[in-house]
Coordinates of C-alpha atoms in Angstrom, one line a residue:
Chain X
M49 CA -53.9 -5.0 -50.3
S50 CA -56.6 -3.3 -52.4
P51 CA -56.3 -3.7 -56.1
L52 CA -55.7 -0.4 -58.0
P53 CA -57.9 0.9 -60.7
G54 CA -55.3 0.1 -63.4
A55 CA -55.5 -3.6 -62.5
S56 CA -59.3 -4.0 -62.9
G57 CA -60.5 -6.0 -65.8
Y58 CA -57.2 -7.9 -65.9
D59 CA -57.8 -11.5 -64.7
G60 CA -54.7 -13.3 -65.9
G61 CA -54.7 -15.5 -62.8
G62 CA -51.2 -15.5 -61.2
F63 CA -50.1 -12.7 -63.5
S64 CA -52.5 -10.2 -62.0
T65 CA -50.2 -9.8 -59.1
V66 CA -47.4 -8.7 -61.4
R67 CA -49.6 -5.8 -62.5
I68 CA -50.5 -4.8 -59.0
V69 CA -47.4 -5.6 -57.0
M70 CA -44.4 -3.4 -57.6
I71 CA -42.0 -4.8 -54.9
Q72 CA -42.2 -8.2 -53.5
V73 CA -39.7 -9.1 -50.8
S74 CA -39.9 -12.6 -49.4
N75 CA -37.7 -13.8 -46.6
L76 CA -34.9 -11.5 -47.4
T77 CA -31.8 -11.9 -45.3
K78 CA -28.6 -10.0 -45.8
R79 CA -25.4 -10.7 -43.8
Y80 CA -22.2 -8.8 -43.9
A81 CA -19.1 -10.3 -42.5
G82 CA -20.6 -11.9 -39.4
R83 CA -23.4 -9.3 -38.9
T84 CA -27.0 -9.7 -39.9
A85 CA -28.1 -6.4 -41.3
V86 CA -31.5 -7.6 -42.6
N87 CA -33.1 -10.6 -40.9
N88 CA -35.8 -12.6 -42.8
I89 CA -38.1 -9.8 -43.8
S90 CA -41.1 -9.9 -46.2
F91 CA -43.3 -7.2 -47.5
T92 CA -45.0 -6.1 -50.6
V93 CA -45.5 -2.7 -52.1
A94 CA -48.4 -2.0 -54.6
R95 CA -48.0 0.1 -57.7
G96 CA -48.5 3.8 -57.1
E97 CA -48.0 3.6 -53.3
I98 CA -45.6 5.9 -51.4
V99 CA -44.2 3.7 -48.7
G100 CA -41.9 4.9 -45.9
L101 CA -39.2 2.8 -44.4
L102 CA -38.9 4.0 -40.9
G103 CA -36.4 3.0 -38.3
P104 CA -33.4 4.2 -36.3
N105 CA -30.0 4.3 -37.8
G106 CA -28.6 0.9 -38.4
A107 CA -32.0 -0.8 -38.6
G108 CA -31.3 -2.2 -42.1
K109 CA -33.2 0.4 -44.2
S110 CA -30.3 1.2 -46.5
T111 CA -29.3 -2.4 -46.9
T112 CA -32.8 -3.3 -47.9
M113 CA -32.7 -0.5 -50.5
R114 CA -29.4 -1.5 -51.8
V115 CA -30.6 -5.1 -52.4
L116 CA -33.8 -3.7 -54.0
S117 CA -31.7 -1.5 -56.4
G118 CA -29.7 -4.5 -57.4
F119 CA -26.4 -3.1 -56.1
M120 CA -25.9 -6.0 -53.7
P121 CA -27.3 -9.5 -53.7
A122 CA -29.3 -11.0 -50.9
T123 CA -27.8 -13.6 -48.7
S124 CA -31.1 -15.5 -48.9
G125 CA -34.6 -14.9 -49.9
T126 CA -36.0 -13.4 -53.1
V127 CA -36.7 -9.8 -54.2
R128 CA -38.9 -9.1 -57.2
V129 CA -39.4 -5.7 -58.7
A130 CA -42.2 -5.3 -61.3
G131 CA -42.2 -9.1 -61.5
F132 CA -38.4 -9.3 -62.2
D133 CA -35.9 -11.0 -59.9
V134 CA -33.4 -8.4 -58.8
F135 CA -30.5 -10.8 -59.0
H136 CA -31.2 -12.9 -62.1
E137 CA -32.9 -10.2 -64.1
S138 CA -30.9 -7.3 -62.8
D139 CA -30.8 -5.4 -66.1
A140 CA -34.6 -5.3 -66.4
V141 CA -34.9 -4.2 -62.8
R142 CA -32.3 -1.5 -63.1
R143 CA -34.1 -0.1 -66.1
R144 CA -37.2 0.3 -64.0
I145 CA -35.7 1.8 -60.9
G146 CA -34.6 5.3 -60.1
Y147 CA -32.4 5.1 -57.1
M148 CA -30.9 7.8 -54.9
P149 CA -28.5 6.4 -52.4
E150 CA -27.7 7.7 -49.0
N151 CA -25.8 11.0 -49.0
N152 CA -26.8 11.5 -52.6
P153 CA -23.4 11.0 -54.3
L154 CA -22.9 13.1 -57.4
Y155 CA -19.9 14.0 -59.6
P156 CA -18.9 17.4 -58.2
E157 CA -16.9 18.5 -61.3
M158 CA -19.9 18.2 -63.7
R159 CA -22.5 20.8 -64.6
V160 CA -26.1 20.1 -63.7
R161 CA -27.5 19.7 -67.2
E162 CA -24.4 17.8 -68.3
Y163 CA -24.7 15.4 -65.4
L164 CA -28.4 14.7 -65.9
K165 CA -27.8 14.2 -69.6
F166 CA -25.0 11.8 -68.9
R167 CA -27.2 9.9 -66.5
A168 CA -30.1 9.8 -68.9
R169 CA -27.8 8.4 -71.6
L170 CA -26.5 5.7 -69.2
K171 CA -30.0 4.7 -68.4
G172 CA -30.5 4.0 -72.1
L173 CA -32.3 7.1 -73.3
G174 CA -31.6 8.2 -76.9
W175 CA -30.1 11.5 -77.7
R176 CA -33.3 13.4 -78.5
R177 CA -35.3 11.7 -75.7
S178 CA -32.6 12.4 -73.1
R179 CA -32.6 16.1 -74.0
E180 CA -36.4 16.3 -73.6
R181 CA -36.4 14.4 -70.3
V182 CA -33.6 16.4 -68.8
Q183 CA -35.5 19.6 -69.7
T184 CA -38.7 18.2 -68.1
V185 CA -37.1 16.9 -64.9
M186 CA -35.1 20.2 -64.5
E187 CA -38.4 22.1 -64.6
Q188 CA -40.1 19.6 -62.3
C189 CA -37.3 19.9 -59.7
G190 CA -36.7 23.6 -60.1
L191 CA -33.2 23.3 -61.5
T192 CA -33.5 25.4 -64.7
D193 CA -31.8 28.4 -63.1
V194 CA -28.7 26.4 -62.2
A195 CA -28.6 24.2 -65.3
R196 CA -25.1 25.5 -66.2
R197 CA -23.7 25.6 -62.7
I198 CA -21.1 23.2 -61.5
I199 CA -22.6 20.7 -59.1
G200 CA -19.8 21.0 -56.5
Q201 CA -20.6 24.7 -56.0
L202 CA -24.4 24.2 -55.5
S203 CA -26.1 24.4 -52.1
K204 CA -27.1 21.2 -50.4
G205 CA -30.8 21.7 -51.3
Y206 CA -30.0 22.1 -55.0
K207 CA -27.7 19.0 -54.9
Q208 CA -30.5 17.0 -53.4
R209 CA -32.8 18.1 -56.2
V210 CA -30.2 17.1 -58.7
G211 CA -30.2 13.7 -57.1
L212 CA -34.0 13.5 -57.3
A213 CA -34.0 14.7 -60.9
D214 CA -31.5 12.0 -61.7
A215 CA -33.7 9.4 -60.1
L216 CA -36.7 10.6 -62.2
V217 CA -35.0 11.2 -65.5
H218 CA -35.8 7.9 -67.2
E219 CA -39.4 7.8 -65.9
P220 CA -38.8 4.8 -63.7
E221 CA -41.8 2.8 -62.4
L222 CA -40.1 2.6 -59.0
I223 CA -38.3 5.3 -57.2
I224 CA -36.1 4.5 -54.2
L225 CA -34.9 7.4 -52.1
D226 CA -32.6 6.8 -49.2
E227 CA -33.1 9.6 -46.7
P228 CA -33.9 12.3 -49.3
T229 CA -34.3 15.2 -46.9
I230 CA -31.4 14.6 -44.6
G231 CA -29.3 17.7 -43.9
L232 CA -31.7 20.2 -45.6
D233 CA -33.1 23.3 -44.0
P234 CA -36.9 23.5 -43.3
Q235 CA -37.7 25.4 -46.5
Q236 CA -35.8 22.9 -48.6
I237 CA -37.3 19.9 -46.8
R238 CA -40.7 21.3 -47.6
S239 CA -40.0 21.7 -51.3
V240 CA -38.5 18.2 -51.5
R241 CA -41.5 16.7 -49.7
A242 CA -43.9 18.5 -52.0
L243 CA -42.0 17.1 -55.0
I244 CA -42.1 13.6 -53.7
K245 CA -45.8 13.8 -52.9
S246 CA -46.4 14.9 -56.5
L247 CA -45.0 11.6 -57.7
A248 CA -47.8 9.6 -56.1
G249 CA -49.9 7.6 -58.5
R250 CA -47.6 7.8 -61.5
H251 CA -44.7 6.3 -59.7
T252 CA -44.2 3.9 -56.8
V253 CA -42.0 5.5 -54.3
L254 CA -40.0 3.9 -51.4
I255 CA -38.5 6.3 -49.0
S256 CA -36.3 5.7 -46.0
T257 CA -36.1 8.1 -43.1
H258 CA -35.7 8.3 -39.4
I259 CA -37.8 11.5 -39.2
L260 CA -41.3 10.6 -38.2
P261 CA -43.4 13.7 -39.3
E262 CA -42.0 13.1 -42.8
V263 CA -43.6 9.7 -43.0
E264 CA -46.9 11.0 -41.6
M265 CA -46.8 13.8 -44.3
M266 CA -45.8 11.9 -47.4
C267 CA -46.5 8.2 -47.1
S268 CA -49.6 6.1 -47.7
R269 CA -48.0 3.3 -45.8
V270 CA -45.3 2.8 -43.2
L271 CA -42.9 0.0 -42.6
I272 CA -41.2 0.2 -39.2
M273 CA -37.8 -1.5 -39.1
L274 CA -35.6 -2.3 -36.2
D275 CA -32.6 -4.5 -36.0
G276 CA -33.1 -5.9 -39.5
R277 CA -36.7 -6.8 -39.0
V278 CA -40.0 -5.3 -40.0
L279 CA -42.0 -4.7 -36.8
A280 CA -45.1 -3.1 -38.2
S281 CA -46.6 -2.3 -41.6
D282 CA -49.7 -0.2 -42.0
T283 CA -51.1 3.2 -42.9
P284 CA -50.1 5.9 -40.5
E285 CA -53.8 6.3 -39.5
N286 CA -54.3 2.6 -38.8
L287 CA -51.1 2.6 -36.7
Q288 CA -52.5 5.4 -34.7
R289 CA -55.8 3.6 -34.3
R290 CA -54.0 0.5 -33.1
M291 CA -52.5 2.4 -30.2
E292 CA -53.8 1.2 -26.9
G293 CA -55.8 3.6 -24.7
G294 CA -57.7 5.3 -27.5
N295 CA -57.8 9.0 -27.8
Q296 CA -57.7 11.2 -24.7
V297 CA -59.7 14.4 -24.5
I298 CA -58.1 17.4 -22.8
A299 CA -60.5 20.0 -21.4
E300 CA -59.6 23.2 -19.5
I301 CA -62.6 24.4 -17.5
A302 CA -63.0 27.1 -14.9
A303 CA -65.1 25.4 -12.2
P304 CA -64.7 24.1 -8.6
E305 CA -62.5 21.1 -8.5
A306 CA -64.9 19.0 -6.5
A307 CA -67.8 19.7 -8.9
L308 CA -65.6 18.6 -11.8
R309 CA -64.7 15.4 -10.1
V310 CA -68.3 14.6 -9.4
V311 CA -69.4 15.2 -12.9
W312 CA -66.7 13.0 -14.5
E313 CA -67.4 10.3 -11.9
N314 CA -71.0 10.2 -12.9
L315 CA -70.5 10.3 -16.6
P316 CA -70.7 6.7 -17.9
E317 CA -68.8 7.5 -21.1
V318 CA -65.7 8.4 -19.1
E319 CA -63.5 5.5 -18.2
Q320 CA -60.7 7.3 -16.5
F321 CA -60.1 10.9 -15.6
N322 CA -57.5 13.1 -14.1
V323 CA -58.1 16.7 -12.9
A324 CA -55.1 18.9 -12.4
P325 CA -55.0 22.6 -11.5
G326 CA -54.0 24.8 -14.5
E327 CA -53.3 28.5 -14.8
D328 CA -55.7 31.0 -13.2
D329 CA -58.9 29.4 -12.1
Y330 CA -58.9 26.7 -14.7
F331 CA -58.5 23.0 -14.2
R332 CA -57.0 20.7 -16.7
C333 CA -59.0 17.5 -17.1
A334 CA -57.6 14.5 -19.0
L335 CA -60.5 12.2 -19.9
T336 CA -60.1 8.7 -21.3
P337 CA -63.3 7.7 -23.1
R338 CA -64.8 4.2 -23.4
A339 CA -64.0 2.7 -26.8
G340 CA -65.4 4.5 -29.7
V341 CA -67.0 7.5 -27.9
D342 CA -66.1 11.1 -28.9
L343 CA -66.3 13.0 -25.6
R344 CA -66.0 16.5 -27.0
P345 CA -69.7 17.3 -27.6
L346 CA -70.6 15.9 -24.2
V347 CA -68.0 18.0 -22.4
F348 CA -69.2 21.1 -24.3
T349 CA -72.9 20.7 -23.4
L350 CA -71.9 20.0 -19.7
A351 CA -69.9 23.2 -19.5
Q352 CA -72.7 25.1 -21.2
E353 CA -75.4 23.7 -18.8
N354 CA -73.3 24.5 -15.7
G355 CA -72.3 27.9 -17.0
W356 CA -68.6 27.0 -16.7
A357 CA -66.0 28.7 -18.9
L358 CA -64.3 26.3 -21.3
R359 CA -61.2 27.5 -22.9
E360 CA -59.6 24.4 -24.4
L361 CA -61.1 21.2 -25.8
T362 CA -58.8 19.0 -27.7
R363 CA -58.4 15.4 -28.6
S364 CA -54.8 14.3 -28.1
R365 CA -53.9 12.0 -30.9
H366 CA -51.0 9.6 -30.5
S367 CA -48.4 10.7 -32.9
L368 CA -46.4 8.3 -35.0
E369 CA -43.6 8.9 -32.6
D370 CA -45.5 7.3 -29.7
I371 CA -46.3 4.3 -31.9
Y372 CA -42.7 4.1 -33.0
M373 CA -41.5 4.2 -29.5
Q374 CA -44.0 1.7 -28.4
V375 CA -43.3 -0.7 -31.2
T376 CA -39.5 -0.5 -30.9
Q377 CA -39.3 -0.4 -27.1
P378 CA -39.9 -4.0 -26.0
T379 CA -37.4 -5.3 -28.5
T380 CA -34.7 -3.1 -27.4
E381 CA -35.3 -4.2 -23.8
E382 CA -35.2 -7.8 -24.9
A383 CA -31.9 -7.2 -26.7
E384 CA -30.3 -5.8 -23.6
Chain N
M251 CA -21.5 0.7 -77.5
R252 CA -23.5 3.9 -76.9
I253 CA -23.2 3.5 -73.2
F254 CA -19.5 2.7 -73.5
L255 CA -19.0 6.0 -75.4
T256 CA -21.0 8.0 -72.9
L257 CA -18.9 6.5 -70.1
L258 CA -15.7 7.1 -72.0
R259 CA -16.6 10.7 -72.6
R260 CA -17.2 11.3 -68.9
E261 CA -14.0 9.6 -67.9
L262 CA -12.0 11.7 -70.4
A263 CA -13.8 14.8 -69.2
S264 CA -12.8 14.1 -65.6
F265 CA -9.2 13.8 -66.8
F266 CA -9.1 16.8 -69.0
C267 CA -11.4 19.1 -67.0
S268 CA -9.5 18.8 -63.7
L269 CA -6.5 20.4 -62.3
S270 CA -4.9 17.1 -61.4
G271 CA -5.0 16.0 -65.0
Y272 CA -2.9 18.9 -66.1
V273 CA -0.6 18.5 -63.1
I274 CA 0.1 15.0 -64.3
I275 CA 0.6 16.2 -67.9
A276 CA 2.9 18.9 -66.7
A277 CA 5.0 16.5 -64.6
I278 CA 5.4 14.1 -67.5
A279 CA 6.3 17.1 -69.7
L280 CA 8.9 18.1 -67.2
L281 CA 10.5 14.6 -67.2
L282 CA 10.4 14.6 -71.0
G283 CA 12.0 18.0 -71.1
L284 CA 14.8 16.7 -68.8
S285 CA 15.4 13.7 -71.0
F286 CA 15.4 16.1 -74.0
V287 CA 18.2 18.1 -72.3
V288 CA 20.2 14.9 -71.7
L289 CA 19.6 13.9 -75.3
I290 CA 20.8 17.3 -76.7
A291 CA 23.9 17.2 -74.6
G292 CA 24.6 13.7 -75.8
V293 CA 24.1 14.5 -79.5
G294 CA 26.9 17.1 -79.7
S295 CA 28.5 17.1 -83.1
E296 CA 29.1 13.4 -83.5
P297 CA 27.2 11.7 -86.3
F298 CA 24.3 9.5 -85.3
T299 CA 25.0 5.8 -85.0
V300 CA 21.6 4.9 -83.6
P301 CA 18.2 6.6 -84.1
V302 CA 17.2 9.4 -81.7
T303 CA 14.4 7.3 -80.4
E304 CA 16.8 4.7 -79.1
M305 CA 18.9 7.4 -77.5
F306 CA 15.9 8.7 -75.7
Y307 CA 15.0 5.2 -74.6
S308 CA 18.5 4.6 -73.2
T309 CA 18.0 7.4 -70.7
F310 CA 16.3 6.2 -67.5
Y311 CA 13.5 8.8 -67.9
F312 CA 11.3 6.5 -69.9
W313 CA 11.0 4.0 -67.0
L314 CA 10.7 6.8 -64.5
I315 CA 7.7 8.2 -66.3
L316 CA 6.2 4.8 -66.7
L317 CA 6.6 3.8 -63.1
L318 CA 5.5 7.1 -61.6
A319 CA 2.8 8.3 -64.0
T320 CA 0.7 5.2 -64.4
P321 CA -0.3 4.8 -60.8
V322 CA -1.2 8.4 -60.5
I323 CA -3.3 8.3 -63.7
T324 CA -5.2 5.2 -62.7
M325 CA -5.5 5.6 -58.9
R326 CA -8.8 7.5 -59.0
L327 CA -10.6 5.4 -61.6
F328 CA -12.5 3.1 -59.2
A329 CA -11.2 4.2 -55.8
L330 CA -12.6 7.7 -56.0
E331 CA -16.0 6.5 -57.2
K332 CA -16.1 4.0 -54.3
A333 CA -15.1 6.6 -51.7
A334 CA -17.6 9.2 -53.0
G335 CA -20.4 6.7 -53.3
T336 CA -20.9 7.4 -57.0
F337 CA -20.0 3.8 -57.7
E338 CA -23.4 2.9 -56.3
T339 CA -25.3 5.3 -58.6
L340 CA -23.2 4.1 -61.5
M341 CA -23.7 0.4 -61.0
T342 CA -27.5 0.7 -60.4
T343 CA -28.0 2.0 -63.9
P344 CA -28.3 -0.6 -66.6
V345 CA -24.6 -0.5 -67.5
G346 CA -22.6 -3.7 -67.8
D347 CA -19.5 -4.2 -65.7
V348 CA -17.4 -4.8 -68.8
Q349 CA -18.4 -1.5 -70.2
V350 CA -17.4 0.3 -67.0
V351 CA -14.0 -1.4 -66.8
L352 CA -13.3 -0.9 -70.5
A353 CA -14.4 2.8 -70.5
K354 CA -12.2 3.6 -67.5
F355 CA -9.2 1.7 -68.9
S356 CA -9.6 3.3 -72.4
A357 CA -9.8 6.8 -70.9
A358 CA -6.6 6.2 -68.9
V359 CA -4.8 5.0 -72.1
I360 CA -5.9 8.0 -74.1
F361 CA -4.9 10.4 -71.4
Y362 CA -1.5 8.6 -71.1
L363 CA -0.9 8.8 -74.8
V364 CA -1.8 12.5 -74.9
A365 CA 0.7 13.1 -72.0
W366 CA 3.4 11.5 -74.2
L367 CA 2.8 13.8 -77.2
P368 CA 5.5 16.4 -76.2
L369 CA 8.0 13.7 -76.9
L370 CA 7.1 13.9 -80.6
G371 CA 8.0 17.6 -80.6
C372 CA 11.3 16.9 -78.9
L373 CA 12.2 14.3 -81.4
F374 CA 11.4 16.5 -84.3
I375 CA 13.5 19.3 -82.9
V376 CA 16.4 17.0 -82.6
Q377 CA 16.0 15.9 -86.1
H378 CA 15.5 19.4 -87.5
F379 CA 18.7 20.7 -86.0
S380 CA 20.9 17.7 -86.6
N381 CA 20.1 17.7 -90.3
Q382 CA 20.7 14.0 -90.5
S383 CA 18.1 11.9 -92.3
G384 CA 19.2 8.8 -90.4
A385 CA 18.3 10.3 -87.1
L386 CA 14.6 9.8 -87.3
D387 CA 12.0 8.3 -89.6
A388 CA 8.3 7.5 -89.4
G389 CA 8.9 3.9 -88.8
T390 CA 11.1 4.4 -85.7
V391 CA 8.7 7.0 -84.3
G392 CA 5.7 4.7 -85.0
G393 CA 7.6 1.8 -83.3
M394 CA 8.5 3.9 -80.3
F395 CA 4.9 5.0 -79.8
L396 CA 3.6 1.4 -80.3
G397 CA 6.0 0.4 -77.5
I398 CA 4.9 3.2 -75.3
F399 CA 1.3 2.3 -75.9
L400 CA 1.7 -1.5 -75.3
I401 CA 4.0 -1.3 -72.2
G402 CA 1.9 1.6 -70.9
S403 CA -1.3 -0.4 -71.4
L404 CA 0.2 -3.2 -69.3
F405 CA 1.1 -0.8 -66.5
L406 CA -2.2 1.1 -66.7
S407 CA -4.2 -2.2 -66.4
L408 CA -2.2 -3.0 -63.3
G409 CA -3.3 0.4 -62.0
C410 CA -6.9 -0.3 -62.9
L411 CA -6.7 -3.6 -60.9
A412 CA -5.2 -1.8 -57.9
S413 CA -7.8 1.0 -58.0
A414 CA -10.7 -1.6 -58.2
L415 CA -9.2 -3.3 -55.1
S416 CA -9.2 -0.3 -52.9
R417 CA -11.4 2.5 -51.6
S418 CA -8.6 5.0 -51.1
Q419 CA -6.7 6.6 -53.9
M420 CA -3.5 6.6 -52.0
T421 CA -3.7 2.9 -51.4
A422 CA -4.6 2.3 -55.0
A423 CA -1.5 4.3 -56.1
L424 CA 0.7 2.4 -53.8
I425 CA -0.5 -1.0 -54.8
S426 CA -0.2 -0.2 -58.5
F427 CA 3.3 1.3 -57.9
V428 CA 4.4 -1.9 -56.1
L429 CA 2.9 -4.0 -58.9
G430 CA 4.6 -1.9 -61.5
V431 CA 8.0 -2.1 -59.7
S432 CA 7.5 -5.9 -59.5
V433 CA 7.0 -6.2 -63.2
F434 CA 10.0 -3.9 -63.7
S435 CA 12.2 -6.0 -61.4
L436 CA 11.0 -9.2 -63.1
A437 CA 12.1 -7.7 -66.4
Y438 CA 15.4 -6.8 -64.9
L439 CA 15.9 -10.3 -63.5
A440 CA 14.9 -11.8 -66.8
K441 CA 17.5 -9.6 -68.6
S442 CA 20.3 -10.5 -66.3
A443 CA 19.4 -14.2 -66.2
Q444 CA 19.0 -14.3 -70.0
S445 CA 22.5 -12.9 -70.6
K446 CA 24.0 -15.9 -68.8
L447 CA 22.2 -18.4 -70.9
M448 CA 22.7 -19.5 -74.5
A449 CA 20.4 -17.6 -76.8
A450 CA 18.9 -20.8 -78.3
H451 CA 18.1 -22.3 -75.0
W452 CA 14.3 -22.6 -74.3
Q453 CA 14.7 -21.0 -70.9
A454 CA 16.3 -18.0 -72.6
K455 CA 13.4 -17.8 -74.9
A456 CA 10.9 -18.0 -72.0
L457 CA 12.7 -15.3 -70.2
S458 CA 12.8 -13.1 -73.2
F459 CA 9.0 -12.6 -72.8
F460 CA 9.6 -10.9 -69.6
N461 CA 12.5 -8.8 -70.7
L462 CA 10.9 -5.5 -71.2
F463 CA 14.2 -3.7 -71.6
D464 CA 15.2 -5.4 -74.8
Q465 CA 11.7 -5.4 -76.1
M466 CA 11.4 -1.7 -75.7
R467 CA 14.7 -1.2 -77.4
D468 CA 13.5 -3.1 -80.4
F469 CA 10.4 -0.8 -80.5
A470 CA 12.7 2.2 -80.3
L471 CA 14.7 0.9 -83.2
G472 CA 11.4 0.7 -85.1
A473 CA 11.2 -3.1 -85.0
V474 CA 8.0 -4.8 -83.7
N475 CA 9.1 -7.5 -81.4
L476 CA 6.3 -10.1 -81.5
S477 CA 7.1 -11.6 -78.1
A478 CA 6.7 -8.1 -76.6
V479 CA 3.3 -7.7 -78.3
V480 CA 2.2 -11.0 -76.9
F481 CA 3.5 -10.4 -73.5
C482 CA 2.0 -6.9 -73.1
V483 CA -1.3 -7.7 -74.7
S484 CA -1.9 -10.9 -72.7
G485 CA -0.7 -9.2 -69.5
T486 CA -3.1 -6.3 -70.1
F487 CA -6.0 -8.7 -70.8
L488 CA -5.2 -10.7 -67.7
C489 CA -5.2 -7.6 -65.5
L490 CA -8.4 -6.2 -67.0
F491 CA -10.1 -9.6 -66.6
L492 CA -9.1 -9.6 -62.9
T493 CA -10.3 -6.0 -62.6
L494 CA -13.7 -7.1 -64.0
R495 CA -13.8 -10.0 -61.5
V496 CA -13.1 -7.6 -58.7
V497 CA -15.9 -5.3 -59.9
E498 CA -18.3 -8.2 -60.2
S499 CA -17.3 -9.6 -56.8
R500 CA -19.8 -7.3 -55.0
R501 CA -22.4 -9.7 -56.4
W502 CA -20.9 -12.7 -54.7
K503 CA -20.5 -11.2 -51.2

């Protein structure tokens, strides 16, 4: 983990980790009546990071978040938030966390401003301060137009924003959002994502989701969970780099098939190739390069030299979905 | 304290800003009105031998209201929050479990007392038209309401416990109704057993603590029965303590 700018010049020995590390989970296990929901997981989250907890339903994401928020105790292991133990110093932790549970529960009979004010007061903000903060978060989350509306009558997108505003209202150091974009339409998802992205740096954010592009878009780091364990933890880019096989290059070229085969055969940078007939006179070539080589300029010059028409040249990147499938696949087979 | 008041305000708002709250008040007002009709019919032209409050108490409506209304008032306190998931958002803010339990219980008691207010009007009407000074005085009305408050608190705290134990409002109402009927039956058994014993006997004294009927009659006569105060207050505290333990129990699981 790289130290953040805020931590430089602070060399208090063991205490320095307190400044840098926001969440420290060590050997966390949570068992419900006979079922192990979270099985001996450990991870750390640095201050200012946006971390995505990714995994299928029932992987233990929500349970992990509930333990982090102090709602439930761990069966074993320790969880520290901002240096405080979530079980023994629950009050200090709860002051520092803005938590939005799954399905975003709200009081449907309250008005938006009234609800946010109530929540701000519960979180220990004074009368004047809570009024200021409620105004700020309502502007931040685009709720000023519906301030006097009853929550139960709002659309799902607005409700979600009320939940987010509630999580932000006391300016917590750590924001935990359990599936914040579930059930929203694409436009609403976009605005919620933009809002979450804007929190980076000032707040540490932990998001759970089972939607892959969301993590790719918002998060600086991904934790992939399955069956109560953390299978991978890295940046989305690094995870992509770790994929076996490297990056394939797809080229669509109008040329005699035999000529194409000969060219690829003789090109030392190409490790494997596959030529398939495409539409019209074009052939679709899938080329796997030797490690670290970018084939695209080479393919372009070749086509130019031979006078072949080239209409597509792309590098197919492995999406997080491939990584996700690859990481989770062997374990599911083992389990069966 | 500030957090307690914030919570109390919200709980009261959810009682008084909801349809169900007014349905409960209307139902209690209806029962009170019926008891009033019975009262008026009984008054007739005869002079009062007992205060009006005791006459009211001697109709069965008092117990009907107590047994039926308290489970309905308390059923949503915890059960609804658990079912809707708001219990999670509530308990992850820096509020204490004690504050939550006390705020919910206090709101239920305040709502319950407000629902009883029409009784005051009924009593004054009786007094006004009967033109008898012996019919009603501040002391008997005060005693009556103290009794309503204390016995009501006991039944409401039973309801709080039932609501904390369950995720469904219906189950919570049923549990608290069963608990309430149990206490009621206990009082009835105590009364019948007591009548067979000598008044000075220690068993009779012990049983008198459970005898809600005689206790409530003392209150209606304007006399504060100390054993009733002790029984109701300690019973209420016990139930609230158990409720607190149930709320805390999520930390032991």
